[in-house]
PDB file of C-alpha atoms in Angstrom:
ATOM      1  CA  MET A   5     149.255 243.651  13.334  1.00  0.00           C
ATOM      2  CA  ASP A   6     150.592 246.969  12.159  1.00  0.00           C
ATOM      3  CA  ASN A   7     151.435 246.723   8.461  1.00  0.00           C
ATOM      4  CA  TRP A   8     152.451 250.339   8.020  1.00  0.00           C
ATOM      5  CA  ASN A   9     156.150 251.260   7.657  1.00  0.00           C
ATOM      6  CA  PRO A  10     156.815 254.977   8.278  1.00  0.00           C
ATOM      7  CA  GLU A  11     160.175 254.858   6.353  1.00  0.00           C
ATOM      8  CA  GLN A  12     158.479 253.317   3.280  1.00  0.00           C
ATOM      9  CA  TYR A  13     155.598 255.712   3.656  1.00  0.00           C
ATOM     10  CA  ASN A  14     157.933 258.695   3.703  1.00  0.00           C
ATOM     11  CA  ARG A  15     159.675 257.523   0.465  1.00  0.00           C
ATOM     12  CA  PHE A  16     156.637 258.961  -1.419  1.00  0.00           C
ATOM     13  CA  GLN A  17     156.317 262.126   0.780  1.00  0.00           C
ATOM     14  CA  THR A  18     156.173 264.506  -2.179  1.00  0.00           C
ATOM     15  CA  GLU A  19     153.591 262.437  -3.998  1.00  0.00           C
ATOM     16  CA  ARG A  20     151.409 262.257  -0.846  1.00  0.00           C
ATOM     17  CA  ALA A  21     151.732 265.968  -0.107  1.00  0.00           C
ATOM     18  CA  GLN A  22     150.260 267.343  -3.300  1.00  0.00           C
ATOM     19  CA  PRO A  23     146.789 265.794  -2.963  1.00  0.00           C
ATOM     20  CA  PHE A  24     146.797 266.743   0.767  1.00  0.00           C
ATOM     21  CA  TRP A  25     147.426 270.410   0.052  1.00  0.00           C
ATOM     22  CA  ASP A  26     145.049 270.417  -2.914  1.00  0.00           C
ATOM     23  CA  LEU A  27     142.347 269.130  -0.625  1.00  0.00           C
ATOM     24  CA  ALA A  28     143.192 271.726   2.013  1.00  0.00           C
ATOM     25  CA  THR A  29     142.691 274.508  -0.517  1.00  0.00           C
ATOM     26  CA  LYS A  30     139.016 273.405  -0.850  1.00  0.00           C
ATOM     27  CA  VAL A  31     138.430 274.108   2.848  1.00  0.00           C
ATOM     28  CA  ASP A  32     137.306 277.583   4.074  1.00  0.00           C
ATOM     29  CA  PHE A  33     139.620 277.952   7.011  1.00  0.00           C
ATOM     30  CA  THR A  34     138.211 281.454   7.850  1.00  0.00           C
ATOM     31  CA  LYS A  35     135.326 279.469   9.479  1.00  0.00           C
ATOM     32  CA  ALA A  36     137.393 276.796  11.164  1.00  0.00           C
ATOM     33  CA  SER A  37     139.137 276.570  14.466  1.00  0.00           C
ATOM     34  CA  SER A  38     138.974 272.755  15.026  1.00  0.00           C
ATOM     35  CA  LEU A  39     139.901 269.877  12.743  1.00  0.00           C
ATOM     36  CA  ILE A  40     140.197 266.080  12.865  1.00  0.00           C
ATOM     37  CA  ASP A  41     142.501 264.395  10.415  1.00  0.00           C
ATOM     38  CA  ILE A  42     141.543 260.838   9.811  1.00  0.00           C
ATOM     39  CA  GLY A  43     144.545 258.704   8.691  1.00  0.00           C
ATOM     40  CA  CYS A  44     147.192 261.360   9.672  1.00  0.00           C
ATOM     41  CA  GLY A  45     150.105 258.942   9.022  1.00  0.00           C
ATOM     42  CA  THR A  46     153.316 260.277  10.365  1.00  0.00           C
ATOM     43  CA  GLY A  47     151.647 263.584  11.320  1.00  0.00           C
ATOM     44  CA  GLU A  48     153.935 265.897   9.406  1.00  0.00           C
ATOM     45  CA  LEU A  49     151.271 267.269   6.987  1.00  0.00           C
ATOM     46  CA  THR A  50     148.734 267.454   9.821  1.00  0.00           C
ATOM     47  CA  GLY A  51     151.215 269.456  11.940  1.00  0.00           C
ATOM     48  CA  GLN A  52     151.951 271.831   9.031  1.00  0.00           C
ATOM     49  CA  LEU A  53     148.258 272.368   8.355  1.00  0.00           C
ATOM     50  CA  HIS A  54     147.536 273.035  12.062  1.00  0.00           C
ATOM     51  CA  ALA A  55     150.332 275.644  12.247  1.00  0.00           C
ATOM     52  CA  HIS A  56     149.718 277.205   8.829  1.00  0.00           C
ATOM     53  CA  ARG A  57     145.978 277.660   9.426  1.00  0.00           C
ATOM     54  CA  ARG A  58     146.480 278.647  13.108  1.00  0.00           C
ATOM     55  CA  LEU A  59     143.853 276.108  14.270  1.00  0.00           C
ATOM     56  CA  LYS A  60     142.932 276.044  17.888  1.00  0.00           C
ATOM     57  CA  THR A  61     142.411 272.296  18.066  1.00  0.00           C
ATOM     58  CA  THR A  62     143.624 269.573  15.689  1.00  0.00           C
ATOM     59  CA  ILE A  63     143.403 265.837  16.369  1.00  0.00           C
ATOM     60  CA  GLY A  64     145.222 263.434  14.051  1.00  0.00           C
ATOM     61  CA  ILE A  65     144.081 259.847  14.280  1.00  0.00           C
ATOM     62  CA  ASP A  66     145.678 256.779  12.642  1.00  0.00           C
ATOM     63  CA  SER A  67     145.345 253.097  13.066  1.00  0.00           C
ATOM     64  CA  SER A  68     149.132 252.484  12.954  1.00  0.00           C
ATOM     65  CA  PRO A  69     151.088 252.704  16.306  1.00  0.00           C
ATOM     66  CA  ALA A  70     154.365 252.946  14.170  1.00  0.00           C
ATOM     67  CA  MET A  71     153.036 255.930  12.216  1.00  0.00           C
ATOM     68  CA  LEU A  72     151.800 257.629  15.454  1.00  0.00           C
ATOM     69  CA  GLU A  73     155.198 257.085  17.014  1.00  0.00           C
ATOM     70  CA  LYS A  74     156.697 259.351  14.238  1.00  0.00           C
ATOM     71  CA  ALA A  75     153.725 261.783  14.614  1.00  0.00           C
ATOM     72  CA  ALA A  76     154.738 262.500  18.206  1.00  0.00           C
ATOM     73  CA  ALA A  77     157.532 264.673  16.810  1.00  0.00           C
ATOM     74  CA  TRP A  78     155.001 267.130  15.448  1.00  0.00           C
ATOM     75  CA  LYS A  79     152.985 267.634  18.683  1.00  0.00           C
ATOM     76  CA  ALA A  80     152.264 271.271  19.329  1.00  0.00           C
ATOM     77  CA  LYS A  81     149.911 273.478  21.286  1.00  0.00           C
ATOM     78  CA  GLY A  82     146.386 272.400  20.372  1.00  0.00           C
ATOM     79  CA  LEU A  83     147.675 269.462  18.185  1.00  0.00           C
ATOM     80  CA  THR A  84     147.422 265.941  19.378  1.00  0.00           C
ATOM     81  CA  PHE A  85     147.618 262.479  17.843  1.00  0.00           C
ATOM     82  CA  SER A  86     145.641 259.353  18.841  1.00  0.00           C
ATOM     83  CA  LEU A  87     145.348 255.746  17.909  1.00  0.00           C
ATOM     84  CA  GLY A  88     142.047 255.321  16.120  1.00  0.00           C
ATOM     85  CA  ASP A  89     140.319 253.614  13.307  1.00  0.00           C
ATOM     86  CA  ALA A  90     137.609 255.476  11.371  1.00  0.00           C
ATOM     87  CA  ASN A  91     135.234 252.485  11.871  1.00  0.00           C
ATOM     88  CA  THR A  92     135.397 252.545  15.578  1.00  0.00           C
ATOM     89  CA  TYR A  93     136.696 255.948  16.665  1.00  0.00           C
ATOM     90  CA  SER A  94     134.288 258.119  18.529  1.00  0.00           C
ATOM     91  CA  PRO A  95     135.499 261.743  19.146  1.00  0.00           C
ATOM     92  CA  GLN A  96     134.690 263.515  22.419  1.00  0.00           C
ATOM     93  CA  GLN A  97     133.871 266.687  20.529  1.00  0.00           C
ATOM     94  CA  LYS A  98     132.630 267.960  17.204  1.00  0.00           C
ATOM     95  CA  PHE A  99     134.759 269.667  14.628  1.00  0.00           C
ATOM     96  CA  ASP A 100     134.606 272.538  12.120  1.00  0.00           C
ATOM     97  CA  VAL A 101     136.561 270.331   9.640  1.00  0.00           C
ATOM     98  CA  VAL A 102     136.587 266.551   9.247  1.00  0.00           C
ATOM     99  CA  PHE A 103     139.592 265.970   6.954  1.00  0.00           C
ATOM    100  CA  SER A 104     140.949 262.835   5.429  1.00  0.00           C
ATOM    101  CA  ASN A 105     143.561 262.439   2.741  1.00  0.00           C
ATOM    102  CA  ALA A 106     144.207 259.008   1.138  1.00  0.00           C
ATOM    103  CA  ALA A 107     142.833 256.980   4.012  1.00  0.00           C
ATOM    104  CA  LEU A 108     139.139 256.210   3.646  1.00  0.00           C
ATOM    105  CA  GLN A 109     139.733 253.950   0.595  1.00  0.00           C
ATOM    106  CA  TRP A 110     140.829 251.443   3.286  1.00  0.00           C
ATOM    107  CA  VAL A 111     137.572 251.642   5.103  1.00  0.00           C
ATOM    108  CA  ASP A 112     134.501 249.546   4.030  1.00  0.00           C
ATOM    109  CA  ASN A 113     130.854 250.586   3.929  1.00  0.00           C
ATOM    110  CA  HIS A 114     131.281 254.055   2.636  1.00  0.00           C
ATOM    111  CA  LYS A 115     127.599 255.044   2.944  1.00  0.00           C
ATOM    112  CA  GLN A 116     127.699 254.298   6.700  1.00  0.00           C
ATOM    113  CA  ILE A 117     131.146 255.773   7.321  1.00  0.00           C
ATOM    114  CA  PHE A 118     130.320 259.057   5.574  1.00  0.00           C
ATOM    115  CA  LEU A 119     127.075 259.370   7.549  1.00  0.00           C
ATOM    116  CA  LYS A 120     129.131 258.780  10.725  1.00  0.00           C
ATOM    117  CA  LEU A 121     131.704 261.405   9.738  1.00  0.00           C
ATOM    118  CA  LEU A 122     128.961 263.991   9.145  1.00  0.00           C
ATOM    119  CA  LYS A 123     127.866 263.534  12.757  1.00  0.00           C
ATOM    120  CA  TRP A 124     131.370 264.600  13.878  1.00  0.00           C
ATOM    121  CA  LEU A 125     130.789 268.020  12.338  1.00  0.00           C
ATOM    122  CA  GLU A 126     129.717 271.219  14.073  1.00  0.00           C
ATOM    123  CA  PRO A 127     126.726 272.925  12.448  1.00  0.00           C
ATOM    124  CA  LYS A 128     128.020 274.441   9.085  1.00  0.00           C
ATOM    125  CA  GLY A 129     131.093 272.194   9.384  1.00  0.00           C
ATOM    126  CA  GLN A 130     133.070 271.056   6.404  1.00  0.00           C
ATOM    127  CA  LEU A 131     133.871 267.511   5.280  1.00  0.00           C
ATOM    128  CA  ALA A 132     137.006 267.292   3.105  1.00  0.00           C
ATOM    129  CA  VAL A 133     137.978 263.832   1.803  1.00  0.00           C
ATOM    130  CA  GLN A 134     140.420 262.703  -0.900  1.00  0.00           C
ATOM    131  CA  MET A 135     140.669 259.029  -1.923  1.00  0.00           C
ATOM    132  CA  PRO A 136     142.629 257.447  -4.721  1.00  0.00           C
ATOM    133  CA  CYS A 137     140.273 255.950  -7.239  1.00  0.00           C
ATOM    134  CA  ASN A 138     142.778 254.329  -9.605  1.00  0.00           C
ATOM    135  CA  PHE A 139     141.824 250.691  -8.824  1.00  0.00           C
ATOM    136  CA  ASP A 140     141.309 250.145 -12.550  1.00  0.00           C
ATOM    137  CA  HIS A 141     144.894 250.895 -13.254  1.00  0.00           C
ATOM    138  CA  ALA A 142     147.114 248.118 -14.657  1.00  0.00           C
ATOM    139  CA  ALA A 143     149.261 247.923 -11.511  1.00  0.00           C
ATOM    140  CA  HIS A 144     146.130 247.085  -9.413  1.00  0.00           C
ATOM    141  CA  PHE A 145     145.030 244.420 -11.840  1.00  0.00           C
ATOM    142  CA  LEU A 146     148.517 242.924 -11.735  1.00  0.00           C
ATOM    143  CA  ALA A 147     148.455 242.990  -7.900  1.00  0.00           C
ATOM    144  CA  SER A 148     145.076 241.271  -7.991  1.00  0.00           C
ATOM    145  CA  ASP A 149     146.325 238.557 -10.299  1.00  0.00           C
ATOM    146  CA  VAL A 150     149.432 237.856  -8.203  1.00  0.00           C
ATOM    147  CA  ALA A 151     147.327 237.783  -5.040  1.00  0.00           C
ATOM    148  CA  GLN A 152     144.981 235.192  -6.647  1.00  0.00           C
ATOM    149  CA  GLU A 153     147.934 233.130  -7.778  1.00  0.00           C
ATOM    150  CA  MET A 154     149.324 233.209  -4.222  1.00  0.00           C
ATOM    151  CA  LYS A 155     145.793 232.162  -2.914  1.00  0.00           C
ATOM    152  CA  LEU A 156     145.457 235.473  -1.086  1.00  0.00           C
ATOM    153  CA  LYS A 157     142.174 237.301  -0.638  1.00  0.00           C
ATOM    154  CA  VAL A 158     141.743 239.970  -3.198  1.00  0.00           C
ATOM    155  CA  ARG A 159     140.404 243.213  -1.670  1.00  0.00           C
ATOM    156  CA  ILE A 160     137.562 244.854  -3.539  1.00  0.00           C
ATOM    157  CA  PRO A 161     137.791 248.624  -3.233  1.00  0.00           C
ATOM    158  CA  PRO A 162     134.805 250.040  -1.267  1.00  0.00           C
ATOM    159  CA  LEU A 163     134.634 253.322  -3.367  1.00  0.00           C
ATOM    160  CA  LEU A 164     131.257 254.477  -4.653  1.00  0.00           C
ATOM    161  CA  VAL A 165     130.707 256.369  -7.849  1.00  0.00           C
ATOM    162  CA  PRO A 166     131.192 260.184  -7.468  1.00  0.00           C
ATOM    163  CA  GLU A 167     127.471 260.879  -7.978  1.00  0.00           C
ATOM    164  CA  THR A 168     126.594 258.639  -5.004  1.00  0.00           C
ATOM    165  CA  TYR A 169     128.875 260.634  -2.633  1.00  0.00           C
ATOM    166  CA  ALA A 170     127.289 263.978  -3.894  1.00  0.00           C
ATOM    167  CA  GLU A 171     123.778 262.620  -3.406  1.00  0.00           C
ATOM    168  CA  LEU A 172     124.628 261.253   0.044  1.00  0.00           C
ATOM    169  CA  LEU A 173     126.069 264.558   1.180  1.00  0.00           C
ATOM    170  CA  TRP A 174     123.166 266.600  -0.356  1.00  0.00           C
ATOM    171  CA  ARG A 175     120.478 264.407   1.276  1.00  0.00           C
ATOM    172  CA  ASN A 176     122.260 264.854   4.641  1.00  0.00           C
ATOM    173  CA  GLY A 177     122.268 268.670   4.619  1.00  0.00           C
ATOM    174  CA  MET A 178     125.689 269.449   3.228  1.00  0.00           C
ATOM    175  CA  GLU A 179     125.961 272.577   1.015  1.00  0.00           C
ATOM    176  CA  ALA A 180     128.490 273.755  -1.544  1.00  0.00           C
ATOM    177  CA  ILE A 181     129.351 270.163  -2.425  1.00  0.00           C
ATOM    178  CA  ASP A 182     132.388 269.607  -4.598  1.00  0.00           C
ATOM    179  CA  VAL A 183     132.889 266.027  -5.688  1.00  0.00           C
ATOM    180  CA  SER A 184     135.574 265.922  -8.320  1.00  0.00           C
ATOM    181  CA  ILE A 185     138.188 263.685  -9.860  1.00  0.00           C
ATOM    182  CA  LYS A 186     141.790 264.785 -10.361  1.00  0.00           C
ATOM    183  CA  ILE A 187     144.465 262.716 -11.883  1.00  0.00           C
ATOM    184  CA  TYR A 188     147.948 262.819 -10.270  1.00  0.00           C
ATOM    185  CA  LEU A 189     150.757 261.381 -12.394  1.00  0.00           C
ATOM    186  CA  HIS A 190     153.402 259.709 -10.308  1.00  0.00           C
TER     187      HIS A 190
END
């Protein structure tokens, strides 16, 4: 079942865009011609990044057919969108950049998924990931309490501590590692 609603998603377009572009500034695009965007949503930001950075090949994947239906409007030369889930997707090529903004917090087993994503990189490729880590915010506690009252399963966020991501990347050959926390007030 597709739980994503593109109209609701776009209500917070400005709030979603800032972390996306902040993440993009951390990538050295002078060394990149190919990119995969995991969790591309409606594709607008992926399309803008593809055009702005003049990438030869960009693939946006998302697990939501409804989001990808909207993404089709952004198709361009070298830019494609595909139905895919980070857990099961297996690209046919390697990329200079594996990029994911606000998507991997929905994926479990972060040690395994990050190791998998590193295999999608060309030699000297770059991994750029941004994930919200505000699960200790009052709104999340309230949502958890309401879910328990409604006898719903409470999801435990899969995020690791920042040091664990840095160590994982270092032990697997990544260089110039930047694991940081930034607070966005919405």
